[in-house]
């Protein structure tokens, strides 16, 4: 499956080594746990999460009187699924049952925000939905054009103003146009500069206000896009953005290009934000809805 293919590098780095450890070692001792710790940290599972995992495994070993590493391997998978699985209401995307669903995208430049917007637009189009894009990143040179390229590729219109204009004004236009056209889903890009964090947060707050004035229940999702290849940096960005910008879910991109896929586990475990999608390539159909069981299965099976 797409998951299996996209996670090849992580699987080789993480599972290959874990599997080798579990079959090479005949005894569960301190050295065994130390080696396991090292492998997990190496795959960017994150120190806190690794400590938690190891503690839980130690407890299971004691409780179930496990002696052989092979017996412990399925328990490790179980624990990982537990960490990755959210509550039921986090699964899938929230939608507006009575009108336009508004999805806001936030994230630092270069993480794959535009690409993800394009892929998501395509996904909704495939479901027969009427989609519109809003070019709310009026700051970065080329951002509007890049979104338009994706719009053309996917067959979806982009509402824009000239570069440098007020993003909130773009959003206002986009919502009016979405209403006029009876659109099902409006997907909005926003600026990703981090040089001036305070201004960016103000800008996002203003965008929220403008959208909410027109559609009180909106935005229905605010997705923070993170680049999985940056490992622990992605976790830091999630902490930074997550607190202030009303983020409701995460997208982890470029999982196909990294052995650091363990970051998904760290992010899921250390933040109370659900991972909604993962990016597994540069093409339109390379966006997968996140599923904990499938993810772990793709890694270990
Ligand atoms: P933005 O600045 O956040 O809008 O980032 P872009 O959407 O322009 O993406 C930056 C680069 O990452 C581009 O070359 C994309 O093709 C690439 N990219 C985005 N998502 C993925 C992904 O899931 N996998 C891979 N391999 N590349 C990706």
PDB file of N, CA and C in Angstrom, residues 63-126:
ATOM      1  N   UNK A  63       5.223  -7.850  34.774  1.00  0.00           N
ATOM      2  CA  UNK A  63       3.848  -8.311  35.007  1.00  0.00           C
ATOM      3  C   UNK A  63       3.609  -9.668  34.357  1.00  0.00           C
ATOM      4  N   UNK A  64       4.041  -9.814  33.102  1.00  0.00           N
ATOM      5  CA  UNK A  64       3.733 -11.045  32.360  1.00  0.00           C
ATOM      6  C   UNK A  64       4.865 -12.079  32.459  1.00  0.00           C
ATOM      7  N   UNK A  65       5.890 -11.735  33.255  1.00  0.00           N
ATOM      8  CA  UNK A  65       7.047 -12.627  33.418  1.00  0.00           C
ATOM      9  C   UNK A  65       7.627 -13.059  32.068  1.00  0.00           C
ATOM     10  N   UNK A  66       7.817 -12.079  31.202  1.00  0.00           N
ATOM     11  CA  UNK A  66       8.370 -12.353  29.873  1.00  0.00           C
ATOM     12  C   UNK A  66       9.880 -12.511  29.972  1.00  0.00           C
ATOM     13  N   UNK A  67      10.396 -13.525  29.276  1.00  0.00           N
ATOM     14  CA  UNK A  67      11.843 -13.745  29.330  1.00  0.00           C
ATOM     15  C   UNK A  67      12.536 -13.525  28.006  1.00  0.00           C
ATOM     16  N   UNK A  68      11.807 -13.812  26.911  1.00  0.00           N
ATOM     17  CA  UNK A  68      12.468 -13.721  25.605  1.00  0.00           C
ATOM     18  C   UNK A  68      12.042 -12.466  24.836  1.00  0.00           C
ATOM     19  N   UNK A  69      13.020 -11.832  24.202  1.00  0.00           N
ATOM     20  CA  UNK A  69      12.728 -10.627  23.420  1.00  0.00           C
ATOM     21  C   UNK A  69      11.600 -10.838  22.396  1.00  0.00           C
ATOM     22  N   UNK A  70      11.582 -12.019  21.775  1.00  0.00           N
ATOM     23  CA  UNK A  70      10.572 -12.263  20.726  1.00  0.00           C
ATOM     24  C   UNK A  70       9.150 -12.063  21.255  1.00  0.00           C
ATOM     25  N   UNK A  71       8.963 -12.390  22.524  1.00  0.00           N
ATOM     26  CA  UNK A  71       7.628 -12.243  23.117  1.00  0.00           C
ATOM     27  C   UNK A  71       7.264 -10.770  23.316  1.00  0.00           C
ATOM     28  N   UNK A  72       8.299  -9.960  23.407  1.00  0.00           N
ATOM     29  CA  UNK A  72       8.081  -8.542  23.709  1.00  0.00           C
ATOM     30  C   UNK A  72       7.754  -7.715  22.456  1.00  0.00           C
ATOM     31  N   UNK A  73       8.149  -8.227  21.300  1.00  0.00           N
ATOM     32  CA  UNK A  73       7.978  -7.439  20.080  1.00  0.00           C
ATOM     33  C   UNK A  73       6.523  -7.064  19.779  1.00  0.00           C
ATOM     34  N   UNK A  74       5.577  -8.032  19.854  1.00  0.00           N
ATOM     35  CA  UNK A  74       4.184  -7.622  19.598  1.00  0.00           C
ATOM     36  C   UNK A  74       3.672  -6.615  20.633  1.00  0.00           C
ATOM     37  N   UNK A  75       4.219  -6.678  21.835  1.00  0.00           N
ATOM     38  CA  UNK A  75       3.791  -5.721  22.868  1.00  0.00           C
ATOM     39  C   UNK A  75       4.263  -4.317  22.512  1.00  0.00           C
ATOM     40  N   UNK A  76       5.467  -4.234  21.949  1.00  0.00           N
ATOM     41  CA  UNK A  76       5.972  -2.927  21.499  1.00  0.00           C
ATOM     42  C   UNK A  76       5.041  -2.347  20.429  1.00  0.00           C
ATOM     43  N   UNK A  77       4.642  -3.163  19.456  1.00  0.00           N
ATOM     44  CA  UNK A  77       3.719  -2.696  18.410  1.00  0.00           C
ATOM     45  C   UNK A  77       2.415  -2.209  19.030  1.00  0.00           C
ATOM     46  N   UNK A  78       1.901  -2.997  19.960  1.00  0.00           N
ATOM     47  CA  UNK A  78       0.658  -2.630  20.651  1.00  0.00           C
ATOM     48  C   UNK A  78       0.769  -1.258  21.303  1.00  0.00           C
ATOM     49  N   UNK A  79       1.880  -1.065  22.019  1.00  0.00           N
ATOM     50  CA  UNK A  79       2.085   0.216  22.723  1.00  0.00           C
ATOM     51  C   UNK A  79       2.166   1.375  21.737  1.00  0.00           C
ATOM     52  N   UNK A  80       2.817   1.124  20.598  1.00  0.00           N
ATOM     53  CA  UNK A  80       2.936   2.181  19.590  1.00  0.00           C
ATOM     54  C   UNK A  80       1.572   2.554  19.017  1.00  0.00           C
ATOM     55  N   UNK A  81       0.767   1.543  18.733  1.00  0.00           N
ATOM     56  CA  UNK A  81      -0.589   1.824  18.226  1.00  0.00           C
ATOM     57  C   UNK A  81      -1.359   2.644  19.254  1.00  0.00           C
ATOM     58  N   UNK A  82      -1.243   2.237  20.518  1.00  0.00           N
ATOM     59  CA  UNK A  82      -1.925   2.969  21.596  1.00  0.00           C
ATOM     60  C   UNK A  82      -1.520   4.446  21.607  1.00  0.00           C
ATOM     61  N   UNK A  83      -0.206   4.675  21.467  1.00  0.00           N
ATOM     62  CA  UNK A  83       0.287   6.053  21.478  1.00  0.00           C
ATOM     63  C   UNK A  83      -0.214   6.844  20.281  1.00  0.00           C
ATOM     64  N   UNK A  84      -0.339   6.176  19.153  1.00  0.00           N
ATOM     65  CA  UNK A  84      -0.696   6.868  17.910  1.00  0.00           C
ATOM     66  C   UNK A  84      -2.193   7.069  17.745  1.00  0.00           C
ATOM     67  N   UNK A  85      -2.954   6.207  18.405  1.00  0.00           N
ATOM     68  CA  UNK A  85      -4.394   6.254  18.213  1.00  0.00           C
ATOM     69  C   UNK A  85      -4.994   7.409  19.010  1.00  0.00           C
ATOM     70  N   UNK A  86      -5.817   8.220  18.362  1.00  0.00           N
ATOM     71  CA  UNK A  86      -6.489   9.294  19.073  1.00  0.00           C
ATOM     72  C   UNK A  86      -7.851   8.835  19.540  1.00  0.00           C
ATOM     73  N   UNK A  87      -8.615   9.758  20.093  1.00  0.00           N
ATOM     74  CA  UNK A  87      -9.980   9.399  20.445  1.00  0.00           C
ATOM     75  C   UNK A  87     -10.811   9.408  19.164  1.00  0.00           C
ATOM     76  N   UNK A  88     -11.984   8.798  19.218  1.00  0.00           N
ATOM     77  CA  UNK A  88     -12.785   8.595  18.008  1.00  0.00           C
ATOM     78  C   UNK A  88     -13.166   9.890  17.297  1.00  0.00           C
ATOM     79  N   UNK A  89     -13.416  10.934  18.083  1.00  0.00           N
ATOM     80  CA  UNK A  89     -13.889  12.164  17.442  1.00  0.00           C
ATOM     81  C   UNK A  89     -12.762  12.915  16.720  1.00  0.00           C
ATOM     82  N   UNK A  90     -11.547  12.415  16.836  1.00  0.00           N
ATOM     83  CA  UNK A  90     -10.437  13.056  16.131  1.00  0.00           C
ATOM     84  C   UNK A  90     -10.250  12.485  14.741  1.00  0.00           C
ATOM     85  N   UNK A  91     -10.857  11.340  14.499  1.00  0.00           N
ATOM     86  CA  UNK A  91     -10.678  10.674  13.214  1.00  0.00           C
ATOM     87  C   UNK A  91     -11.422  11.446  12.135  1.00  0.00           C
ATOM     88  N   UNK A  92     -10.764  11.640  11.007  1.00  0.00           N
ATOM     89  CA  UNK A  92     -11.404  12.337   9.898  1.00  0.00           C
ATOM     90  C   UNK A  92     -11.444  13.836  10.084  1.00  0.00           C
ATOM     91  N   UNK A  93     -12.024  14.498   9.103  1.00  0.00           N
ATOM     92  CA  UNK A  93     -12.065  15.960   9.106  1.00  0.00           C
ATOM     93  C   UNK A  93     -13.447  16.437   9.515  1.00  0.00           C
ATOM     94  N   UNK A  94     -13.450  17.497  10.325  1.00  0.00           N
ATOM     95  CA  UNK A  94     -14.725  18.074  10.719  1.00  0.00           C
ATOM     96  C   UNK A  94     -15.318  18.792   9.510  1.00  0.00           C
ATOM     97  N   UNK A  95     -16.620  18.662   9.334  1.00  0.00           N
ATOM     98  CA  UNK A  95     -17.259  19.332   8.206  1.00  0.00           C
ATOM     99  C   UNK A  95     -18.428  20.178   8.665  1.00  0.00           C
ATOM    100  N   UNK A  96     -18.753  21.150   7.867  1.00  0.00           N
ATOM    101  CA  UNK A  96     -19.915  21.990   8.138  1.00  0.00           C
ATOM    102  C   UNK A  96     -21.142  21.335   7.514  1.00  0.00           C
ATOM    103  N   UNK A  97     -22.074  20.847   8.326  1.00  0.00           N
ATOM    104  CA  UNK A  97     -23.228  20.145   7.755  1.00  0.00           C
ATOM    105  C   UNK A  97     -24.189  21.089   7.031  1.00  0.00           C
ATOM    106  N   UNK A  98     -24.102  22.391   7.331  1.00  0.00           N
ATOM    107  CA  UNK A  98     -25.081  23.322   6.754  1.00  0.00           C
ATOM    108  C   UNK A  98     -24.486  24.301   5.759  1.00  0.00           C
ATOM    109  N   UNK A  99     -23.369  23.994   5.186  1.00  0.00           N
ATOM    110  CA  UNK A  99     -22.827  24.958   4.233  1.00  0.00           C
ATOM    111  C   UNK A  99     -21.369  24.732   3.938  1.00  0.00           C
ATOM    112  N   UNK A 100     -20.661  25.849   3.801  1.00  0.00           N
ATOM    113  CA  UNK A 100     -19.268  25.777   3.369  1.00  0.00           C
ATOM    114  C   UNK A 100     -18.368  25.294   4.508  1.00  0.00           C
ATOM    115  N   UNK A 101     -17.569  24.290   4.224  1.00  0.00           N
ATOM    116  CA  UNK A 101     -16.540  23.866   5.171  1.00  0.00           C
ATOM    117  C   UNK A 101     -15.277  24.677   4.889  1.00  0.00           C
ATOM    118  N   UNK A 102     -14.767  25.348   5.925  1.00  0.00           N
ATOM    119  CA  UNK A 102     -13.568  26.173   5.737  1.00  0.00           C
ATOM    120  C   UNK A 102     -12.376  25.510   6.424  1.00  0.00           C
ATOM    121  N   UNK A 103     -11.316  25.298   5.658  1.00  0.00           N
ATOM    122  CA  UNK A 103     -10.105  24.688   6.203  1.00  0.00           C
ATOM    123  C   UNK A 103      -8.953  25.674   6.047  1.00  0.00           C
ATOM    124  N   UNK A 104      -8.318  25.980   7.162  1.00  0.00           N
ATOM    125  CA  UNK A 104      -7.205  26.928   7.164  1.00  0.00           C
ATOM    126  C   UNK A 104      -5.897  26.148   7.279  1.00  0.00           C
ATOM    127  N   UNK A 105      -4.892  26.541   6.489  1.00  0.00           N
ATOM    128  CA  UNK A 105      -3.586  25.887   6.576  1.00  0.00           C
ATOM    129  C   UNK A 105      -2.560  26.851   7.156  1.00  0.00           C
ATOM    130  N   UNK A 106      -1.813  26.399   8.143  1.00  0.00           N
ATOM    131  CA  UNK A 106      -0.722  27.197   8.686  1.00  0.00           C
ATOM    132  C   UNK A 106       0.556  26.358   8.702  1.00  0.00           C
ATOM    133  N   UNK A 107       1.690  27.048   8.768  1.00  0.00           N
ATOM    134  CA  UNK A 107       2.967  26.331   8.798  1.00  0.00           C
ATOM    135  C   UNK A 107       4.075  27.180   8.218  1.00  0.00           C
ATOM    136  N   UNK A 108       5.288  26.851   8.609  1.00  0.00           N
ATOM    137  CA  UNK A 108       6.468  27.592   8.190  1.00  0.00           C
ATOM    138  C   UNK A 108       6.762  27.332   6.706  1.00  0.00           C
ATOM    139  N   UNK A 109       7.329  28.310   6.011  1.00  0.00           N
ATOM    140  CA  UNK A 109       7.687  28.157   4.595  1.00  0.00           C
ATOM    141  C   UNK A 109       8.530  26.911   4.343  1.00  0.00           C
ATOM    142  N   UNK A 110       8.196  26.225   3.274  1.00  0.00           N
ATOM    143  CA  UNK A 110       9.018  25.103   2.836  1.00  0.00           C
ATOM    144  C   UNK A 110       8.615  23.746   3.382  1.00  0.00           C
ATOM    145  N   UNK A 111       7.658  23.735   4.290  1.00  0.00           N
ATOM    146  CA  UNK A 111       7.270  22.458   4.907  1.00  0.00           C
ATOM    147  C   UNK A 111       6.394  21.596   3.993  1.00  0.00           C
ATOM    148  N   UNK A 112       5.835  22.232   2.943  1.00  0.00           N
ATOM    149  CA  UNK A 112       4.976  21.480   2.029  1.00  0.00           C
ATOM    150  C   UNK A 112       3.510  21.890   2.135  1.00  0.00           C
ATOM    151  N   UNK A 113       3.295  23.117   2.564  1.00  0.00           N
ATOM    152  CA  UNK A 113       1.925  23.620   2.772  1.00  0.00           C
ATOM    153  C   UNK A 113       1.151  23.700   1.448  1.00  0.00           C
ATOM    154  N   UNK A 114       1.743  24.358   0.455  1.00  0.00           N
ATOM    155  CA  UNK A 114       1.060  24.515  -0.832  1.00  0.00           C
ATOM    156  C   UNK A 114       0.756  23.162  -1.462  1.00  0.00           C
ATOM    157  N   UNK A 115       1.742  22.305  -1.437  1.00  0.00           N
ATOM    158  CA  UNK A 115       1.578  20.967  -2.008  1.00  0.00           C
ATOM    159  C   UNK A 115       0.435  20.228  -1.320  1.00  0.00           C
ATOM    160  N   UNK A 116       0.377  20.339  -0.007  1.00  0.00           N
ATOM    161  CA  UNK A 116      -0.663  19.641   0.754  1.00  0.00           C
ATOM    162  C   UNK A 116      -2.047  20.205   0.434  1.00  0.00           C
ATOM    163  N   UNK A 117      -2.118  21.533   0.275  1.00  0.00           N
ATOM    164  CA  UNK A 117      -3.400  22.162  -0.098  1.00  0.00           C
ATOM    165  C   UNK A 117      -3.865  21.608  -1.451  1.00  0.00           C
ATOM    166  N   UNK A 118      -2.925  21.532  -2.402  1.00  0.00           N
ATOM    167  CA  UNK A 118      -3.244  20.980  -3.725  1.00  0.00           C
ATOM    168  C   UNK A 118      -3.745  19.546  -3.631  1.00  0.00           C
ATOM    169  N   UNK A 119      -3.034  18.742  -2.856  1.00  0.00           N
ATOM    170  CA  UNK A 119      -3.420  17.336  -2.708  1.00  0.00           C
ATOM    171  C   UNK A 119      -4.790  17.195  -2.053  1.00  0.00           C
ATOM    172  N   UNK A 120      -5.051  18.033  -1.052  1.00  0.00           N
ATOM    173  CA  UNK A 120      -6.331  17.942  -0.337  1.00  0.00           C
ATOM    174  C   UNK A 120      -7.478  18.398  -1.239  1.00  0.00           C
ATOM    175  N   UNK A 121      -7.211  19.446  -2.027  1.00  0.00           N
ATOM    176  CA  UNK A 121      -8.220  19.921  -2.973  1.00  0.00           C
ATOM    177  C   UNK A 121      -8.582  18.797  -3.946  1.00  0.00           C
ATOM    178  N   UNK A 122      -7.567  18.106  -4.400  1.00  0.00           N
ATOM    179  CA  UNK A 122      -7.777  16.995  -5.336  1.00  0.00           C
ATOM    180  C   UNK A 122      -8.620  15.897  -4.682  1.00  0.00           C
ATOM    181  N   UNK A 123      -8.288  15.615  -3.423  1.00  0.00           N
ATOM    182  CA  UNK A 123      -9.000  14.597  -2.661  1.00  0.00           C
ATOM    183  C   UNK A 123     -10.491  14.916  -2.563  1.00  0.00           C
ATOM    184  N   UNK A 124     -10.801  16.166  -2.238  1.00  0.00           N
ATOM    185  CA  UNK A 124     -12.203  16.573  -2.129  1.00  0.00           C
ATOM    186  C   UNK A 124     -12.885  16.539  -3.495  1.00  0.00           C
ATOM    187  N   UNK A 125     -12.144  16.932  -4.525  1.00  0.00           N
ATOM    188  CA  UNK A 125     -12.717  16.889  -5.868  1.00  0.00           C
ATOM    189  C   UNK A 125     -13.069  15.460  -6.270  1.00  0.00           C
ATOM    190  N   UNK A 126     -12.185  14.556  -5.906  1.00  0.00           N
ATOM    191  CA  UNK A 126     -12.433  13.137  -6.188  1.00  0.00           C
ATOM    192  C   UNK A 126     -13.720  12.667  -5.521  1.00  0.00           C
TER     193      UNK A 126
END
